[in-house]
């Protein structure tokens, strides 16, 4: 009975997860996640700041990308570690929300996790660390808001100067730093040409033309797009107009044989001729309706065939078919009017107008350019340069600057860059930590220490003695110099507010909040369950029909070969 009782107590193991599932948990899993995030940080750390290095990433198709933009690098790395992907997400969020500071946010999150590692190894519960980090992040964000300097928008000259400084600061770590003044002015003019209520950056078109130098880039205060597919008769059309009316269509102006769309049964040849005549009448009716509107420039999303092109050329009208949807949207925004889906009943209000239209050669491309538009709420940047990878990186750099200028217009509070803000926050949080007791004091001090990674990395990337400069920064901030940061040009520390190294306070606030949130999220995970990918059994090569029967016929009972 005793033996039977003991056997009865032995329960078989309960299998919950599918066979092949990988299950990791506990302190080891936490430390593994932190290690994965730290290795991600080491990939992008060297790209931070004016002396940051670029990364050359080659994908599986052999396409090469050269960039030092944190979000771009992390996106191209195709990271598969589930915890490390959190850092990719915060870099993308920072890029979408603010546009700049993508490397900084990844560095901060990684450093916060690195500082928390010692507490986890000593057995501190992750939730105590999370509580401390959340409190520290809240205090840091409030401190940035308190110390930020507000620029008066009513003084147009001073505000324009602020925008130029902010654009220049975001470019100082990019490839285009040598032409910082030229591109800063281009970016500020581009953003100021938009509708100031919504500031839709998608209305700033960017066209890349290989060849020439960076300073050959130009800003069109209107719309420019590459010459579209040209039909016979295109070269006979006029290529320049002053004060033309512009008609935008979503209509196909091509002679279409109705046999493609319908079935027609006829008894006589004359009936067939009547159908052909009707097809010609339909297209001519459309073309006549367009000419009667008085429009001198006709654009369409759909093809404009050779018949229509020649028809317009004979009447001194310029036309372009297959115009990209985003280009046509920007044309409508610039010249006014609206996109018409029919050629009947087009009135004056449906047409747009611009001061000057011309087709111009830029580098190896021909561009259709609309300038001096009636209500220009859009613009186009035409970027020049040597290699295509270089122009692509210039475009990414300008996108960051456009987003920074957009944020500075909407939120006119600024702080100094160069690690000055982080050092002041670090000093403030250390002072606060001394006023409380318990484990939280150590955790908030660790958060304060993690903020120092930004000035340290800036100094390291520039080849300076980081320990010496950090000690000097700590001393200066303790003495009350709140804008003291790493001066790359002077290879020392200096007041970066006076040196005009400015950036919107929103960049720092967003970076701190996102980094703390990502660190807390990773610290709250103590188990990873990875389901094995289901694989279909490989059936092997398919046998020809009748093979199985023939094979069986040649065998006796039990599948043995017959003698």
Coordinates of C-alpha atoms in Angstrom, one line a residue:
X1 CA 0.0 0.0 0.0
X2 CA 2.8 2.4 1.0
X3 CA 4.6 1.8 -2.3
X4 CA 1.3 2.3 -4.1
X5 CA 0.7 5.6 -2.2
X6 CA 4.2 6.8 -3.2
X7 CA 3.6 6.0 -6.8
X8 CA 0.2 7.8 -6.7
X9 CA 1.9 10.9 -5.4
X10 CA 4.4 11.1 -8.4
X11 CA 2.5 13.3 -10.9
X12 CA 3.6 13.2 -14.5
X13 CA 5.0 16.5 -15.8
X14 CA 2.4 18.9 -17.2
X15 CA 3.4 20.1 -20.7
X16 CA 2.0 23.6 -21.4
X17 CA 4.2 24.9 -24.2
X18 CA 4.6 23.4 -27.7
X19 CA 7.6 21.1 -28.1
X20 CA 10.7 23.0 -29.1
X21 CA 9.7 26.3 -27.3
X22 CA 12.7 28.1 -25.8
X23 CA 12.0 29.4 -22.3
X24 CA 14.5 31.7 -20.5
X25 CA 13.7 33.3 -17.2
X26 CA 15.0 34.9 -14.0
X27 CA 18.0 37.1 -13.2
X28 CA 20.0 35.5 -16.0
X29 CA 17.4 36.6 -18.6
X30 CA 17.4 40.2 -17.3
X31 CA 21.2 40.4 -17.5
X32 CA 21.1 38.8 -21.0
X33 CA 18.7 41.5 -22.2
X34 CA 20.8 44.2 -20.7
X35 CA 23.9 42.7 -22.5
X36 CA 22.1 42.7 -25.8
X37 CA 21.1 46.4 -25.5
X38 CA 24.6 47.3 -24.5
X39 CA 26.0 45.7 -27.6
X40 CA 23.5 47.7 -29.7
X41 CA 24.7 50.9 -28.0
X42 CA 28.3 50.1 -28.9
X43 CA 27.3 50.0 -32.6
X44 CA 26.0 53.6 -32.7
X45 CA 28.0 55.3 -29.9
X46 CA 30.8 56.3 -32.2
X47 CA 28.4 58.3 -34.5
X48 CA 27.5 60.9 -31.8
X49 CA 28.5 64.5 -32.2
X50 CA 30.4 66.7 -34.6
X51 CA 33.4 64.3 -34.7
X52 CA 31.2 61.1 -34.9
X53 CA 32.1 58.5 -37.5
X54 CA 29.9 57.1 -40.2
X55 CA 28.8 53.6 -40.7
X56 CA 28.8 51.8 -44.1
X57 CA 26.0 49.2 -44.1
X58 CA 25.6 46.8 -47.1
X59 CA 22.3 44.9 -47.4
X60 CA 21.7 41.4 -48.9
X61 CA 21.2 42.9 -52.3
X62 CA 24.6 44.7 -52.2
X63 CA 23.2 48.2 -51.8
X64 CA 25.5 50.3 -49.6
X65 CA 24.3 53.0 -47.2
X66 CA 26.6 55.5 -45.5
X67 CA 25.0 57.2 -42.5
X68 CA 25.6 58.5 -39.0
X69 CA 21.9 58.9 -38.2
X70 CA 21.0 56.5 -35.3
X71 CA 17.5 55.6 -36.5
X72 CA 18.7 54.9 -40.0
X73 CA 21.6 52.6 -38.8
X74 CA 19.4 50.7 -36.4
X75 CA 16.7 50.2 -39.1
X76 CA 19.2 48.8 -41.6
X77 CA 20.9 46.5 -39.0
X78 CA 17.8 44.2 -38.9
X79 CA 18.1 43.4 -35.2
X80 CA 16.3 40.2 -34.2
X81 CA 16.9 40.1 -30.5
X82 CA 13.4 40.9 -29.0
X83 CA 14.6 43.1 -26.1
X84 CA 17.1 45.0 -28.2
X85 CA 14.4 45.8 -30.7
X86 CA 12.9 48.1 -28.1
X87 CA 15.9 50.5 -28.7
X88 CA 15.2 50.4 -32.4
X89 CA 11.6 51.4 -31.7
X90 CA 12.6 54.4 -29.4
X91 CA 15.1 55.6 -32.1
X92 CA 12.3 55.5 -34.7
X93 CA 9.8 57.2 -32.3
X94 CA 12.4 60.0 -31.6
X95 CA 13.0 60.4 -35.4
X96 CA 9.2 60.6 -36.1
X97 CA 8.4 62.9 -33.2
X98 CA 11.4 65.3 -33.1
X99 CA 13.6 64.3 -36.0
X100 CA 17.0 64.6 -34.2
X101 CA 18.6 63.1 -31.1
X102 CA 18.1 59.5 -32.3
X103 CA 21.7 58.4 -31.3
X104 CA 21.4 60.2 -28.0
X105 CA 18.2 58.4 -27.0
X106 CA 19.7 55.0 -27.7
X107 CA 22.9 55.9 -25.7
X108 CA 20.9 57.2 -22.7
X109 CA 18.7 54.0 -22.6
X110 CA 21.7 51.8 -22.9
X111 CA 23.6 53.6 -20.2
X112 CA 20.6 53.5 -17.8
X113 CA 20.4 49.7 -18.3
X114 CA 24.2 49.4 -17.7
X115 CA 24.0 51.3 -14.4
X116 CA 21.1 49.2 -13.3
X117 CA 23.1 46.0 -13.9
X118 CA 25.0 46.2 -10.6
X119 CA 21.7 46.5 -8.6
X120 CA 20.2 43.4 -10.3
X121 CA 23.4 41.4 -9.6
X122 CA 23.1 42.4 -5.9
X123 CA 19.5 41.1 -5.8
X124 CA 17.6 44.5 -5.8
X125 CA 14.1 43.9 -7.2
X126 CA 13.6 45.4 -10.7
X127 CA 10.5 47.2 -9.6
X128 CA 12.4 49.2 -7.1
X129 CA 14.9 50.3 -9.9
X130 CA 12.0 51.1 -12.2
X131 CA 10.3 53.3 -9.5
X132 CA 13.6 55.2 -9.0
X133 CA 14.2 55.7 -12.7
X134 CA 10.6 56.9 -13.3
X135 CA 11.0 59.5 -10.5
X136 CA 14.4 60.6 -11.8
X137 CA 13.1 61.0 -15.3
X138 CA 10.1 63.0 -14.1
X139 CA 12.4 65.4 -12.1
X140 CA 14.8 65.7 -15.1
X141 CA 12.0 66.6 -17.6
X142 CA 10.7 69.2 -15.2
X143 CA 14.2 70.6 -14.7
X144 CA 14.7 71.0 -18.5
X145 CA 11.4 72.9 -18.7
X146 CA 12.5 75.2 -15.9
X147 CA 16.0 75.9 -17.3
X148 CA 14.9 76.3 -20.9
X149 CA 15.1 79.8 -22.4
X150 CA 12.1 81.1 -24.3
X151 CA 12.7 83.1 -27.4
X152 CA 10.3 85.9 -28.2
X153 CA 8.5 85.1 -31.5
X154 CA 7.3 88.7 -32.0
X155 CA 10.9 89.8 -32.8
X156 CA 11.1 88.4 -36.3
X157 CA 14.9 88.9 -36.8
X158 CA 15.8 87.3 -33.4
X159 CA 13.4 84.4 -34.0
X160 CA 14.8 83.8 -37.5
X161 CA 18.3 83.8 -36.0
X162 CA 17.2 81.2 -33.4
X163 CA 15.9 79.0 -36.2
X164 CA 19.3 79.3 -38.1
X165 CA 21.2 78.4 -34.9
X166 CA 19.0 75.3 -34.2
X167 CA 19.3 74.1 -37.8
X168 CA 23.1 74.6 -37.7
X169 CA 23.4 72.6 -34.4
X170 CA 21.6 69.6 -35.8
X171 CA 23.9 69.7 -38.9
X172 CA 27.1 69.9 -36.9
X173 CA 27.3 66.1 -36.5
X174 CA 26.4 65.4 -40.2
X175 CA 28.3 65.1 -43.5
X176 CA 27.1 68.6 -44.6
X177 CA 28.8 70.4 -41.7
X178 CA 31.3 72.1 -44.1
X179 CA 28.3 73.9 -45.8
X180 CA 26.4 74.4 -42.5
X181 CA 25.6 78.1 -43.2
X182 CA 24.3 77.5 -46.7
X183 CA 22.1 74.5 -45.8
X184 CA 20.8 76.1 -42.5
X185 CA 19.4 79.1 -44.5
X186 CA 17.9 76.7 -47.1
X187 CA 16.2 74.6 -44.4
X188 CA 14.8 77.7 -42.5
X189 CA 13.5 79.2 -45.7
X190 CA 11.9 75.9 -46.7
X191 CA 10.0 75.5 -43.4
X192 CA 8.9 79.2 -43.3
X193 CA 7.4 78.8 -46.8
X194 CA 4.9 76.2 -45.5
X195 CA 1.5 76.9 -44.0
X196 CA 2.5 78.0 -40.5
X197 CA -0.6 76.5 -38.9
X198 CA 0.1 72.8 -39.7
X199 CA 3.8 72.9 -40.9
X200 CA 3.4 69.6 -43.0
X201 CA 7.0 68.7 -43.8
X202 CA 5.7 66.3 -46.5
X203 CA 5.1 69.4 -48.6
X204 CA 8.8 70.1 -48.8
X205 CA 9.8 68.1 -51.9
X206 CA 13.3 66.7 -52.2
X207 CA 14.8 65.9 -55.6
X208 CA 18.3 64.3 -56.0
X209 CA 20.5 65.1 -59.0
X210 CA 23.9 63.5 -59.1
X211 CA 26.8 65.7 -60.2
X212 CA 28.1 69.1 -59.2
X213 CA 29.0 70.3 -55.7
X214 CA 26.9 70.6 -52.5
X215 CA 26.7 74.4 -52.9
X216 CA 25.0 73.8 -56.4
X217 CA 21.9 72.6 -54.4
X218 CA 19.0 75.1 -54.7
X219 CA 15.6 75.8 -53.1
X220 CA 12.7 76.4 -55.4
X221 CA 9.9 78.4 -53.7
X222 CA 7.3 76.5 -55.5
X223 CA 7.3 73.1 -57.1
X224 CA 9.9 71.3 -59.3
X225 CA 9.6 67.7 -60.6
X226 CA 11.6 65.7 -63.2
X227 CA 10.3 65.8 -66.8
X228 CA 7.8 63.0 -67.2
X229 CA 7.6 60.4 -69.9
X230 CA 7.4 62.3 -73.2
X231 CA 5.4 61.4 -76.3
X232 CA 5.7 62.6 -79.9
X233 CA 5.1 66.3 -80.2
X234 CA 6.5 67.1 -76.8
X235 CA 9.5 69.0 -78.1
X236 CA 7.2 71.3 -80.2
X237 CA 5.5 72.5 -77.0
X238 CA 6.6 75.9 -75.5
X239 CA 8.8 75.4 -72.4
X240 CA 8.3 78.7 -70.7
X241 CA 5.3 80.8 -69.7
X242 CA 4.7 84.0 -67.7
X243 CA 1.5 84.0 -65.5
X244 CA 0.0 80.8 -67.0
X245 CA -3.2 79.1 -65.9
X246 CA -2.5 75.6 -64.6
X247 CA -5.0 72.7 -64.9
X248 CA -4.4 69.5 -62.8
X249 CA -6.3 66.4 -64.0
X250 CA -6.8 62.8 -63.0
X251 CA -7.9 61.9 -66.6
X252 CA -6.3 59.7 -69.2
X253 CA -5.9 61.6 -72.5
X254 CA -5.1 58.7 -74.8
X255 CA -6.9 57.3 -77.8
X256 CA -8.3 54.0 -76.4
X257 CA -9.8 51.4 -78.7
X258 CA -13.1 50.4 -77.2
X259 CA -12.4 46.7 -78.2
X260 CA -10.4 46.6 -75.0
X261 CA -13.3 47.5 -72.8
X262 CA -16.4 46.3 -74.5
X263 CA -17.8 43.7 -77.0
X264 CA -19.5 45.2 -80.0
X265 CA -21.3 43.2 -82.7
X266 CA -21.7 44.7 -86.1
X267 CA -23.2 43.7 -89.4
X268 CA -21.8 46.3 -91.8
X269 CA -18.5 48.1 -92.3
X270 CA -20.1 51.5 -91.9
X271 CA -21.1 50.5 -88.4
X272 CA -17.5 49.7 -87.6
X273 CA -16.5 53.1 -89.0
X274 CA -19.1 54.8 -86.8
X275 CA -17.5 53.2 -83.7
X276 CA -14.0 54.3 -84.7
X277 CA -15.3 57.9 -85.4
X278 CA -17.0 57.9 -81.9
X279 CA -13.7 57.0 -80.3
X280 CA -12.0 59.9 -82.0
X281 CA -14.9 62.2 -81.1
X282 CA -14.6 61.3 -77.4
X283 CA -10.9 62.2 -77.2
X284 CA -11.3 65.4 -79.3
X285 CA -14.2 66.5 -77.1
X286 CA -12.0 66.2 -74.0
X287 CA -9.1 68.1 -75.7
X288 CA -11.4 70.9 -76.9
X289 CA -12.9 71.3 -73.4
X290 CA -9.4 71.6 -71.9
X291 CA -8.3 74.2 -74.5
X292 CA -11.5 76.3 -73.9
X293 CA -10.6 76.6 -70.2
X294 CA -7.6 78.9 -71.2
X295 CA -5.1 76.7 -69.3
X296 CA -1.5 76.9 -70.7
X297 CA -0.1 74.1 -68.5
X298 CA -1.9 70.8 -68.3
X299 CA -0.8 68.2 -65.8
X300 CA -2.3 64.7 -65.2
X301 CA -1.7 61.8 -62.9
X302 CA -2.6 59.5 -65.9
X303 CA -0.9 59.2 -69.3
X304 CA -1.3 62.0 -71.9
X305 CA -0.8 60.2 -75.2
X306 CA 0.9 61.3 -78.5
X307 CA -2.4 62.5 -80.1
X308 CA -3.1 64.8 -77.1
X309 CA 0.5 65.9 -76.9
X310 CA 0.6 67.0 -80.5
X311 CA -2.8 68.6 -80.2
X312 CA -1.6 70.8 -77.3
X313 CA 1.7 71.6 -79.0
X314 CA -0.2 73.0 -82.0
X315 CA -2.1 75.3 -79.7
X316 CA 1.0 76.4 -77.6
X317 CA 0.0 74.5 -74.5
X318 CA 2.4 72.6 -72.3
X319 CA 1.3 69.2 -71.0
X320 CA 2.8 66.5 -68.8
X321 CA 1.2 63.1 -68.0
X322 CA 2.1 60.5 -65.4
X323 CA 2.9 63.1 -62.8
X324 CA 3.6 61.5 -59.4
X325 CA 0.7 61.8 -56.9
X326 CA 2.8 63.7 -54.3
X327 CA 4.2 66.1 -56.9
X328 CA 0.7 66.9 -58.2
X329 CA -0.5 67.4 -54.6
X330 CA 2.2 69.9 -54.1
X331 CA 1.5 71.7 -57.4
X332 CA -2.2 72.1 -56.3
X333 CA -1.0 73.4 -52.9
X334 CA 1.3 76.0 -54.7
X335 CA -0.8 77.2 -57.6
X336 CA -4.3 76.8 -56.2
X337 CA -7.3 75.2 -57.9
X338 CA -8.1 71.5 -57.6
X339 CA -7.5 68.1 -59.3
X340 CA -10.3 67.4 -61.8
X341 CA -11.5 63.9 -62.6
X342 CA -13.5 65.0 -65.7
X343 CA -12.9 67.5 -68.5
X344 CA -16.5 68.7 -68.6
X345 CA -17.7 71.7 -66.6
X346 CA -14.3 73.1 -65.7
X347 CA -14.6 76.7 -64.3
X348 CA -12.1 79.4 -63.5
X349 CA -12.1 78.4 -59.8
X350 CA -10.7 75.0 -60.7
X351 CA -7.6 76.4 -62.3
X352 CA -4.4 77.5 -60.6
X353 CA -1.9 80.1 -61.6
X354 CA 1.8 80.8 -61.1
X355 CA 4.0 83.8 -61.9
X356 CA 6.5 81.8 -64.0
X357 CA 6.7 78.3 -65.4
X358 CA 9.7 76.8 -67.3
X359 CA 11.4 73.6 -68.1
X360 CA 15.0 73.9 -67.1
X361 CA 18.1 71.7 -67.3
X362 CA 19.6 70.9 -63.9
X363 CA 22.7 68.6 -64.1
X364 CA 21.7 65.6 -66.3
X365 CA 18.0 66.0 -65.7
X366 CA 15.3 68.3 -67.1
X367 CA 12.9 69.8 -64.5
X368 CA 9.4 71.4 -64.8
X369 CA 9.6 74.3 -62.4
X370 CA 6.6 76.4 -61.1
X371 CA 7.7 79.6 -59.3
X372 CA 6.1 82.8 -57.9
X373 CA 3.0 80.8 -57.2
X374 CA -0.3 82.4 -56.1
X375 CA -0.5 80.7 -52.7
X376 CA 2.9 78.9 -52.4
X377 CA 2.5 76.7 -49.3
X378 CA 5.2 74.3 -50.5
X379 CA 8.8 74.3 -51.8
X380 CA 11.3 71.9 -53.4
X381 CA 14.9 71.3 -52.5
X382 CA 17.1 70.1 -55.4
X383 CA 20.2 68.4 -53.9
X384 CA 23.4 68.1 -55.8
X385 CA 26.6 66.1 -55.0
X386 CA 29.0 63.4 -56.1
X387 CA 28.0 59.9 -55.2
X388 CA 24.3 58.8 -54.8
X389 CA 25.0 57.5 -51.3
X390 CA 26.3 61.0 -50.4
X391 CA 23.2 62.8 -51.7
X392 CA 21.0 60.3 -49.8
X393 CA 22.9 61.1 -46.5
X394 CA 22.5 64.9 -47.3
X395 CA 18.7 64.3 -47.6
X396 CA 18.6 62.4 -44.3
X397 CA 20.6 65.2 -42.6
X398 CA 18.3 67.9 -44.0
X399 CA 15.2 66.0 -42.8
X400 CA 16.6 66.1 -39.3
X401 CA 17.2 69.8 -39.5
X402 CA 13.7 70.4 -41.0
X403 CA 12.1 68.6 -38.1
X404 CA 14.2 70.6 -35.6
X405 CA 13.2 73.9 -37.2
X406 CA 9.6 72.8 -37.2
X407 CA 9.7 72.0 -33.5
X408 CA 11.5 75.2 -32.7
X409 CA 8.7 77.2 -34.5
X410 CA 6.0 75.3 -32.6
X411 CA 7.9 75.3 -29.3
X412 CA 10.2 78.3 -29.0
X413 CA 12.0 77.0 -25.8
X414 CA 15.7 76.2 -26.3
X415 CA 18.6 74.6 -24.3
X416 CA 22.3 74.3 -25.0
X417 CA 23.6 71.2 -26.7
X418 CA 27.1 69.6 -26.4
X419 CA 26.2 67.7 -23.2
X420 CA 25.6 70.9 -21.2
X421 CA 22.0 70.1 -20.4
X422 CA 22.8 66.5 -19.4
X423 CA 25.6 67.6 -17.0
X424 CA 23.3 70.2 -15.3
X425 CA 20.6 67.5 -14.9
X426 CA 23.2 65.0 -13.5
X427 CA 24.3 67.6 -10.9
X428 CA 20.6 68.4 -10.0
X429 CA 19.7 64.7 -9.6
X430 CA 22.8 64.0 -7.4
X431 CA 21.9 66.9 -5.2
X432 CA 18.3 65.6 -5.0
X433 CA 19.5 62.1 -4.2
X434 CA 21.3 63.3 -1.1
X435 CA 18.0 64.6 0.4
X436 CA 16.3 61.2 0.4
X437 CA 17.2 57.9 2.1
X438 CA 17.0 54.2 1.2
X439 CA 17.7 52.4 -2.0
X440 CA 16.1 55.2 -4.1
X441 CA 19.1 57.4 -3.2
X442 CA 21.5 55.0 -5.0
X443 CA 19.1 54.4 -8.0
X444 CA 18.6 58.2 -8.6
X445 CA 22.4 58.7 -8.3
X446 CA 22.9 55.9 -10.9
X447 CA 20.4 57.7 -13.2
X448 CA 22.4 60.9 -12.7
X449 CA 25.6 59.1 -13.6
X450 CA 24.1 57.6 -16.8
X451 CA 23.3 61.1 -18.1
X452 CA 27.1 61.8 -18.2
X453 CA 27.4 59.3 -21.1
X454 CA 26.5 62.0 -23.6
X455 CA 29.4 64.5 -22.9
X456 CA 31.8 61.5 -22.3
X457 CA 31.0 60.0 -25.7
X458 CA 31.3 63.5 -27.4
X459 CA 34.7 63.9 -25.9
X460 CA 35.8 60.3 -26.8
X461 CA 34.6 60.6 -30.4
X462 CA 36.6 63.9 -30.8
X463 CA 39.7 62.2 -29.4
X464 CA 39.8 64.3 -26.2
X465 CA 40.6 63.1 -22.6
X466 CA 37.0 62.4 -21.5
X467 CA 37.9 61.9 -17.8
X468 CA 39.7 65.3 -17.6
X469 CA 36.9 67.2 -19.4
X470 CA 34.1 65.5 -17.3
X471 CA 35.9 66.5 -14.1
X472 CA 36.2 70.0 -15.3
X473 CA 32.5 70.0 -16.3
X474 CA 31.4 68.7 -12.9
X475 CA 33.4 71.6 -11.2
X476 CA 31.9 74.3 -13.5
X477 CA 28.3 73.1 -13.0
X478 CA 28.9 72.9 -9.2
X479 CA 30.0 76.6 -9.4
X480 CA 26.7 77.5 -11.2
X481 CA 27.7 77.5 -14.9
X482 CA 24.6 75.6 -16.1
X483 CA 25.4 75.9 -19.9
X484 CA 28.9 74.6 -19.7
X485 CA 29.5 71.8 -22.2
X486 CA 32.1 70.1 -24.5
X487 CA 33.5 72.7 -26.9
X488 CA 34.7 70.6 -29.9
X489 CA 36.3 73.5 -31.7
X490 CA 38.3 74.7 -28.7
X491 CA 39.1 71.2 -27.4
X492 CA 37.9 72.3 -23.9
X493 CA 34.7 73.2 -22.0
X494 CA 32.9 76.5 -22.6
X495 CA 29.5 78.2 -22.2
X496 CA 27.6 76.7 -25.2
X497 CA 24.7 79.1 -24.9
X498 CA 27.1 81.9 -25.8
X499 CA 28.6 79.8 -28.6
X500 CA 25.1 79.4 -30.1
X501 CA 25.0 75.6 -29.8
X502 CA 21.2 75.6 -29.4
X503 CA 18.5 73.0 -29.8
X504 CA 14.8 72.9 -28.9
X505 CA 14.1 71.8 -25.3
X506 CA 11.6 69.3 -26.8
X507 CA 14.5 67.2 -28.2
X508 CA 16.0 66.7 -24.7
X509 CA 12.6 66.2 -23.0
X510 CA 11.6 63.6 -25.6
X511 CA 14.9 61.8 -25.4
X512 CA 14.9 61.6 -21.6
X513 CA 11.3 60.3 -21.5
X514 CA 11.8 57.7 -24.2
X515 CA 15.1 56.4 -22.9
X516 CA 13.7 56.1 -19.3
X517 CA 10.6 54.4 -20.6
X518 CA 12.6 51.9 -22.7
X519 CA 15.0 51.1 -19.8
X520 CA 12.0 50.5 -17.5
X521 CA 10.3 48.3 -20.0
X522 CA 13.4 46.1 -20.5
X523 CA 13.9 45.9 -16.7
X524 CA 10.3 44.7 -16.2
X525 CA 10.8 41.6 -18.4
X526 CA 12.1 38.6 -16.6
X527 CA 11.1 35.8 -19.0
X528 CA 11.3 35.2 -22.7
X529 CA 9.4 32.5 -24.4
X530 CA 10.3 31.9 -28.0
X531 CA 8.0 29.5 -30.0
X532 CA 9.8 27.3 -32.5
X533 CA 8.9 28.1 -36.0
X534 CA 6.7 25.5 -37.5
X535 CA 8.3 23.7 -40.4
X536 CA 6.5 21.8 -43.1
X537 CA 8.0 18.3 -43.7
X538 CA 9.9 18.1 -46.9
X539 CA 8.2 15.7 -49.2
X540 CA 11.3 15.2 -51.3
X541 CA 11.3 14.9 -55.1
X542 CA 8.0 13.9 -56.7
X543 CA 8.0 10.4 -58.2
X544 CA 6.5 9.9 -61.7
X545 CA 3.0 8.4 -61.7
X546 CA 2.7 4.6 -61.4
X547 CA 6.2 4.3 -59.7
X548 CA 4.8 3.2 -56.3
X549 CA 2.6 0.5 -57.9
X550 CA 5.5 -0.8 -59.9
X551 CA 7.7 -0.9 -56.9
X552 CA 5.1 -2.8 -54.8
X553 CA 4.4 -5.3 -57.7
X554 CA 8.0 -6.3 -57.7
X555 CA 7.9 -7.3 -54.0
X556 CA 6.4 -10.4 -52.2
X557 CA 4.5 -10.6 -48.9
X558 CA 6.1 -8.4 -46.2
X559 CA 7.6 -6.1 -48.8
X560 CA 10.5 -8.5 -49.6
X561 CA 11.7 -8.8 -53.2
X562 CA 10.4 -11.8 -55.1
X563 CA 12.8 -14.5 -56.2

